Each structure stands twice: as structure tokens, then as C-alpha cells.
Tab-separated table of C-alpha atoms in Angstrom:
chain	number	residue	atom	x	y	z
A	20	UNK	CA	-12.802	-0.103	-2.169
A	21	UNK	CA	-12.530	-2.219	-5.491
A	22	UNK	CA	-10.146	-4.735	-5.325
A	23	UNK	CA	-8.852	-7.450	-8.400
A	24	UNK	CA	-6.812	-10.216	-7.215
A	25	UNK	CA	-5.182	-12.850	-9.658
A	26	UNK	CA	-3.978	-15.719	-7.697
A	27	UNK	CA	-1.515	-17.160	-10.683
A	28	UNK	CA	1.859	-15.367	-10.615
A	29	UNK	CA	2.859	-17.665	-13.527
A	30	UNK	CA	1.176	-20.368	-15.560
A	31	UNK	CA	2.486	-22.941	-18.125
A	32	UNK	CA	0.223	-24.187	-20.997
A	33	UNK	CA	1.191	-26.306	-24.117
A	34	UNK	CA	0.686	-25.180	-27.379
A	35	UNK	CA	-2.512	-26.052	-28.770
A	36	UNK	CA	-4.438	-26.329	-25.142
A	37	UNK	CA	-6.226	-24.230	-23.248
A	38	UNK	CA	-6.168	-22.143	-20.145
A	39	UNK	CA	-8.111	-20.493	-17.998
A	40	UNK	CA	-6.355	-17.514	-15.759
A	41	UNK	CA	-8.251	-16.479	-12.548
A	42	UNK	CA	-9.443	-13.259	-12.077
A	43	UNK	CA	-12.033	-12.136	-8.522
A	44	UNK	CA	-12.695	-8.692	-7.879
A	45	UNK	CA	-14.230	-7.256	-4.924
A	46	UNK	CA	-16.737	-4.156	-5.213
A	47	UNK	CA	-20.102	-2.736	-3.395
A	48	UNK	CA	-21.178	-1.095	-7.124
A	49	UNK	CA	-23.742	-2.880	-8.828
A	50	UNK	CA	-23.074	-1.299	-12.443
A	51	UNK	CA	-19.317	-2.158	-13.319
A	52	UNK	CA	-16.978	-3.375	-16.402
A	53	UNK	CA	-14.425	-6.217	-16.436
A	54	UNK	CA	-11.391	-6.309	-18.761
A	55	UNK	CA	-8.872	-8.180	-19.414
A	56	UNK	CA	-5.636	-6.962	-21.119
A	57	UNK	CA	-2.599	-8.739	-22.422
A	58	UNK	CA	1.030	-7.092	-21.977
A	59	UNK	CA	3.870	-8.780	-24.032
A	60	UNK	CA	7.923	-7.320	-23.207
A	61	UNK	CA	7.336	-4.627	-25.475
A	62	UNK	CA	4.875	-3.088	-22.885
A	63	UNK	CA	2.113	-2.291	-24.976
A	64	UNK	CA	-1.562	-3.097	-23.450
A	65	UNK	CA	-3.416	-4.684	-25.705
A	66	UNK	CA	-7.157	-5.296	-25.079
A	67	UNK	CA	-8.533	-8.601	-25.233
A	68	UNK	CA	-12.233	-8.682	-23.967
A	69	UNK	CA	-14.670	-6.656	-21.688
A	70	UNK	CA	-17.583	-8.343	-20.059
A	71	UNK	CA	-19.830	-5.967	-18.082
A	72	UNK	CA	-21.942	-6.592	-14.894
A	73	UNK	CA	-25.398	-6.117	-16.434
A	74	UNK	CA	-24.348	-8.739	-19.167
A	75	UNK	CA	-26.394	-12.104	-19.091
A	76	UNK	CA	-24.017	-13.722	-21.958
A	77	UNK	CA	-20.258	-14.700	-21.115
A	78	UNK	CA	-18.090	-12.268	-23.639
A	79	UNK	CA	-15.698	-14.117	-25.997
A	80	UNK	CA	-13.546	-12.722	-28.938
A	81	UNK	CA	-12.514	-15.183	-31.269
A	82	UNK	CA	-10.287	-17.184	-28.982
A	83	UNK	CA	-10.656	-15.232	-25.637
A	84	UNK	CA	-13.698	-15.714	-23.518
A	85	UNK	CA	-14.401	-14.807	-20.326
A	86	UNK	CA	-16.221	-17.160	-17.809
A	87	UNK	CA	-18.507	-14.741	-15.459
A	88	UNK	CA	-20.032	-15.717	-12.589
A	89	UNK	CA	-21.219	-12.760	-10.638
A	90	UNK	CA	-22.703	-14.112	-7.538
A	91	UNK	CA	-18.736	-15.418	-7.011
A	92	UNK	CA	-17.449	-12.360	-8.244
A	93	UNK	CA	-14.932	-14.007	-10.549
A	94	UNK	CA	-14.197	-13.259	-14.069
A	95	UNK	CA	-11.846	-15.888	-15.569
A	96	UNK	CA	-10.328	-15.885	-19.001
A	97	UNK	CA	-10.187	-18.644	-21.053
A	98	UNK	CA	-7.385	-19.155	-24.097
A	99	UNK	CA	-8.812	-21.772	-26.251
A	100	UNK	CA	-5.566	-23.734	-28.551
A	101	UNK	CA	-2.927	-21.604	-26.907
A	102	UNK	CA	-0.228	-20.253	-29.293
A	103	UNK	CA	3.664	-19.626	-28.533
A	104	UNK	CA	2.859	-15.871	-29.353
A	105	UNK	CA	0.324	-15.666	-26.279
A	106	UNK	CA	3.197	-15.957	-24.162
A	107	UNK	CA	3.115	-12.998	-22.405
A	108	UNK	CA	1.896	-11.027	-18.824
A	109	UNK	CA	-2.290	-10.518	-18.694
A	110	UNK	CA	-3.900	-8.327	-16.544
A	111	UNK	CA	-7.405	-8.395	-15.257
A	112	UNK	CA	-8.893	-4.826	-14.441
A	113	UNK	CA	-12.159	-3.283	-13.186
A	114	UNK	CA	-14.250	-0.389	-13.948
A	115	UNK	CA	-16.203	0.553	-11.308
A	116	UNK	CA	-19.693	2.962	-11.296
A	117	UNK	CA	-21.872	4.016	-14.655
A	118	UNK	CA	-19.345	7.217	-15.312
A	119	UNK	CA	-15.011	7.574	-15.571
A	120	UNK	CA	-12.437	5.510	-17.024
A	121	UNK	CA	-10.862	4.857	-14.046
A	122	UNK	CA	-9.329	1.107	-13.733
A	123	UNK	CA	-8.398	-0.688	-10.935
A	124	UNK	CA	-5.642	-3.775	-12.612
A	125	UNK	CA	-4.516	-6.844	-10.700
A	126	UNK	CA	-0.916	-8.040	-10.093
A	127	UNK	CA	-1.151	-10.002	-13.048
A	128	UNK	CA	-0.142	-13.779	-14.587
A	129	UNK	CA	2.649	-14.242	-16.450
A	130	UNK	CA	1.433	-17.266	-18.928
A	131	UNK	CA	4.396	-19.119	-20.768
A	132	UNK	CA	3.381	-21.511	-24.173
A	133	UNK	CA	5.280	-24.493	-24.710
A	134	UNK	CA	5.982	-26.187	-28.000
B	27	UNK	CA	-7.651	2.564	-37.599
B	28	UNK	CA	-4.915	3.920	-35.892
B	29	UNK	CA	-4.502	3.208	-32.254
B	30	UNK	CA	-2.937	5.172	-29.345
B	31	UNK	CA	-0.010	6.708	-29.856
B	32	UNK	CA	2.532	7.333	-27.402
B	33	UNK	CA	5.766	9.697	-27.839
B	34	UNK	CA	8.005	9.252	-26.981
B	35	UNK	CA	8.701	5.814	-26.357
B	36	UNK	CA	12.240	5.798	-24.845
B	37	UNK	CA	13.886	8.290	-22.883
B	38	UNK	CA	16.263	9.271	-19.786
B	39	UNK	CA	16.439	12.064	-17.645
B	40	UNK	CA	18.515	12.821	-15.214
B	41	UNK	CA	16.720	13.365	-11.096
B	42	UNK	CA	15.639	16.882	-10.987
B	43	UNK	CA	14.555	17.827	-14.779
B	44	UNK	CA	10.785	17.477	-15.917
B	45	UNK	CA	9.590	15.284	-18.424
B	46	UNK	CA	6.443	15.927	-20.784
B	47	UNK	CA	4.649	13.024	-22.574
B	48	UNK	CA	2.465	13.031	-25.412
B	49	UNK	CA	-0.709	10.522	-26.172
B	50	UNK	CA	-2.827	10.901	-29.499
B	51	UNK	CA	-6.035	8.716	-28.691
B	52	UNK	CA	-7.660	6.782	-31.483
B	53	UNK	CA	-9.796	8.738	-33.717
B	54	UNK	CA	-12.930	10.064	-32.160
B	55	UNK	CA	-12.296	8.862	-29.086
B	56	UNK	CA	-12.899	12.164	-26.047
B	57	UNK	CA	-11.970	10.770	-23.346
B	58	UNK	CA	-7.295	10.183	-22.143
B	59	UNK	CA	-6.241	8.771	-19.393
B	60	UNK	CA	-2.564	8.110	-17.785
B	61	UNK	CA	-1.436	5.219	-15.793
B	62	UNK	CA	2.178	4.388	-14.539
B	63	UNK	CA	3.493	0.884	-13.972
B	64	UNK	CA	6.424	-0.298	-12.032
B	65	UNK	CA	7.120	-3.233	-10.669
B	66	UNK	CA	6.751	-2.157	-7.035
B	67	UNK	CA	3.099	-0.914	-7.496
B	68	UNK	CA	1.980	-2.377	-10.406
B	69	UNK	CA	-0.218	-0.299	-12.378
B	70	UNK	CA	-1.559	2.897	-11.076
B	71	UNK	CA	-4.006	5.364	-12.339
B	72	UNK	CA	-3.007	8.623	-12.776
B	73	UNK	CA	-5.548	11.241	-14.037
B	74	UNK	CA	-8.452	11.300	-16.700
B	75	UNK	CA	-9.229	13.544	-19.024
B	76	UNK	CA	-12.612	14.159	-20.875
B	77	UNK	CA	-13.555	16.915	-23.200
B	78	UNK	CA	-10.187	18.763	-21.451
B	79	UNK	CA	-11.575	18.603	-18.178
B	80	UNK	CA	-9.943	16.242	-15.682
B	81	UNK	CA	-12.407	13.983	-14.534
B	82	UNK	CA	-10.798	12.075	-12.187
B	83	UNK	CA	-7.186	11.679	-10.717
B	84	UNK	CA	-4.936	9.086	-8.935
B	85	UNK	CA	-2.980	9.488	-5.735
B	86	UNK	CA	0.428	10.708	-7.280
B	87	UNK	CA	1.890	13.985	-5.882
B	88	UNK	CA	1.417	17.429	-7.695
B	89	UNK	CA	4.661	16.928	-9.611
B	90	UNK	CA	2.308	14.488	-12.123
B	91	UNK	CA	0.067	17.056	-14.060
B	92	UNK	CA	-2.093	16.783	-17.150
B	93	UNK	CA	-3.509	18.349	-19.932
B	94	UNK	CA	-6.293	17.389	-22.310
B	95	UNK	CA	-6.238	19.828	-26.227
B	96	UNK	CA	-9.475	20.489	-28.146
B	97	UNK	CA	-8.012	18.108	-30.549
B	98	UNK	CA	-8.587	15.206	-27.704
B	99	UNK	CA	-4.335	14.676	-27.795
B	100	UNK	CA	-2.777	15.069	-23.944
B	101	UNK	CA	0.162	15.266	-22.455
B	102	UNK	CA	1.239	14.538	-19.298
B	103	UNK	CA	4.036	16.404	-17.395
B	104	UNK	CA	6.169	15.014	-14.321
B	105	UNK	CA	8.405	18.048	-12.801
B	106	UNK	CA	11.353	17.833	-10.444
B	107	UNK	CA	11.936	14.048	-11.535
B	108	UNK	CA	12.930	11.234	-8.913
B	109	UNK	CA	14.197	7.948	-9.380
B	110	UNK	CA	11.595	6.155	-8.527
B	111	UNK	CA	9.257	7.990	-11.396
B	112	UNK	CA	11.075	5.318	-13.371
B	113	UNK	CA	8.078	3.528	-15.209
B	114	UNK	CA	6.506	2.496	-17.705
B	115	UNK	CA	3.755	5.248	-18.547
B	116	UNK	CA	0.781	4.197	-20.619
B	117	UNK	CA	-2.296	6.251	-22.204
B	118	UNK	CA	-5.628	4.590	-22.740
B	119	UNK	CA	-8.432	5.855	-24.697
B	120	UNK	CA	-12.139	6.072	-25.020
B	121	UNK	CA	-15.017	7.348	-27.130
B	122	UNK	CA	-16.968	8.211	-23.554
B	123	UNK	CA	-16.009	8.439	-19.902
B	124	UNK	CA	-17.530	5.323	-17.889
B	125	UNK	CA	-20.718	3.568	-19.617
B	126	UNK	CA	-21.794	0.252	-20.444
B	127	UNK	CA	-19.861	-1.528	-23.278
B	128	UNK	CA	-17.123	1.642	-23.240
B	129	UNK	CA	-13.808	0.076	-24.030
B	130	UNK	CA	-10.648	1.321	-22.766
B	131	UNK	CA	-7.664	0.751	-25.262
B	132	UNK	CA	-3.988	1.711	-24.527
B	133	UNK	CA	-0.690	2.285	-26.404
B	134	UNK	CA	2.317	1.016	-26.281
B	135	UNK	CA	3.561	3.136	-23.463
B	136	UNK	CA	6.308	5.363	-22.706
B	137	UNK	CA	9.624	3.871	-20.604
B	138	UNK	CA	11.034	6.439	-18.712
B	139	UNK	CA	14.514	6.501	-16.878
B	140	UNK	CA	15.599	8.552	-14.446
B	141	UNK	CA	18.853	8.778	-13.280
């Protein structure tokens, strides 16, 4: 069964660094999508970058990028020049197979920005 | 372009009523599906809908029901509430069900309270 495991419960960065929050997943599937989400108080799930298996190039979106290295199954996100309003819960999540929406989401790291 | 919309976003019930839930997906976009977080579990899937067929669905009792419209809106409906259907329930959309590059964005989620 797939299986997403973030190891940080919480993280601390300063403001204007960077960070990188771990993300490995666990499946048998050879065709399969990694996201990563970002969830402030207000609850809303807000997508921040997808990276899928058959992908030869990292993904990044303006300051997100994702560092994916398949052979260790890990798909880390990097915040370049964190800002206070990053502060908030992000989720890693897996699609698994070539058909349904279906996402398996990790526990989750709760990143903090300090000025 | 609007996003997902989720009514409505607040509400209590009291243990025993249902509850129905409404999600708009972004414009063009075929294919719902429900997920409900809690701080127990985490974040669940619930059911997908594509083209208002369920695709695929979670392992939640058959109080949690869907429906998809021709119009690609859904709701979801939770009968004979308990307290611990307290959650957070969000909608995600897509323009396809599963694929390479498909990206799954969500709303801002309904809270629901049941006491």
C-alpha cells in the first residue's frame, strides 16, 4: 500500500533563508504523481508544486522546488528566502497509478518563519 | 479564474441530523473529490467523482454519500451525524481523473461541528 511519511512535525526557518521539508513515500506503482500542498489556519489547501515519476527535471514554481530522487523515493521541498507569510502546515501527498484522483497525504510539518 | 468553492464554510449540527455540502470545481474541470481531515486521522479520502460516476471511494461508512451534477458541482451528504464527523471537509478538483501532469486543487474547506 502507498505510504508518505514526513519526519518533521515542526520546523523553524528565519526569514529570508531557506528550507527544505522531507517528504519519502513508499509505493510498488511505477507511474505516480507527487504534490505538495500548503495549509495555513484558515484551512484552505493550496497547491504548491507536482513533480511526477516519469519526470527527468526537478519541478519548481517560482520559489518552491521540489528535490526528486526516485531511486530513494524521497521528494523534498525546498522554500528558497522564506517569508513570515509561509508560516503555515504543508503536506506532502501521492497519486498513485495512470487513472483516479485519489491522494494518499502525510502527517504533515508545521514550518514557523522568524523575523 | 475562480477556484473551488466550498459552501458552506461554517456550520453545527447537532448528533443525529444530516448534513449536505456543496463544492463548485474550477471551471472545466470533470472530475470532484471529498476528503475529511481531523486531527486524529489526518486527511482521508472520501469518494471521487468523474463525469457523475463515482470512481473511486474511501473507507468511511455508508452514512458519507456523494453526488456528482451534469454541471460538474457535487455535494456530499453525511446522515445520522456523530461527533466524531467533526472535520474539516475539503473538495479538490481536476480537469481529468489520474494522468500525468493532472493537478489536483482544493478549496478552502468546510468546518463542521457536531454536537
Amino acid at each position: 500500500a502507498q505510504k508518505i511519511t514526513q519526519t518533521q512535525p515542526g520546523m523553524f526557518v528565519q526569514e529570508k533563508e531557506a528550507v527544505t521539508l522531507d517528504c519519502t513515500y513508499d509505493t510498488s506503482d511505477q507511474s505516480y504523481g507527487l504534490f505538495w500542498y500548503k495549509q495555513p489556519s484558515s484551512g484552505e489547501m493550496i497547491f504548491l508544486i507536482y513533480q511526477g515519476s516519469y519526470d527527468e527535471q526537478n519541478a519548481t514554481e517560482g520559489r518552491y522546488s521540489l528535490n526528486f530522487q526516485k531511486a530513494r523515493k524521497s521528494a523534498n521541498l525546498v522554500i528558497s528566502a522564506s517569508q513570515l507569510g509561509d508560516s503555515a502546515m504543508y503536506f506532502c501527498a501521492m497519486r498513485e497509478g495512470e487513472y483516479g484522483n485519489k491522494l494518499v497525504f502525510g502527517a504533515g510539518t508545521i514550518l514557523r518563519v522568524k523575523s | 479564474k475562480a477556484g473551488v468553492t466550498q459552501t458552506p464554510r461554517y456550520l453545527i449540527k447537532t448528533r443525529g441530523q444530516q448534513v449536505t455540502l456543496s463544492c463548485s470545481p474550477i471551471s472545466g474541470h470533470r472530475s470532484v473529490s471529498w476528503y475529511q481531515q481531523t486531527p486524529g486521522q489526518g486527511l482521508q479520502f472520501l469518494f471521487e467523482y468523474f463525469s457523475e460516476t463515482q470512481r473511486n471511494k474511501g473507507n468511511f461508512p455508508g452514512r458519507f454519500s456523494g453526488r456528482q451534477f451534469s454541471n460538474s458541482r457535487s455535494e456530499m451528504n453525511v446522515s445520522t451525524l456523530e461527533l466524531g464527523d467533526s472535520a474539516l471537509y475539503l473538495c479538490a478538483s481536476s480537469w481529468a481523473t489520474g494522468g500525468p501532469g493532472n493537478t489536483i486543487y482544493f478549496g478552502e474547506g468546510s468546518w463542521l461541528t457536531v454536537v
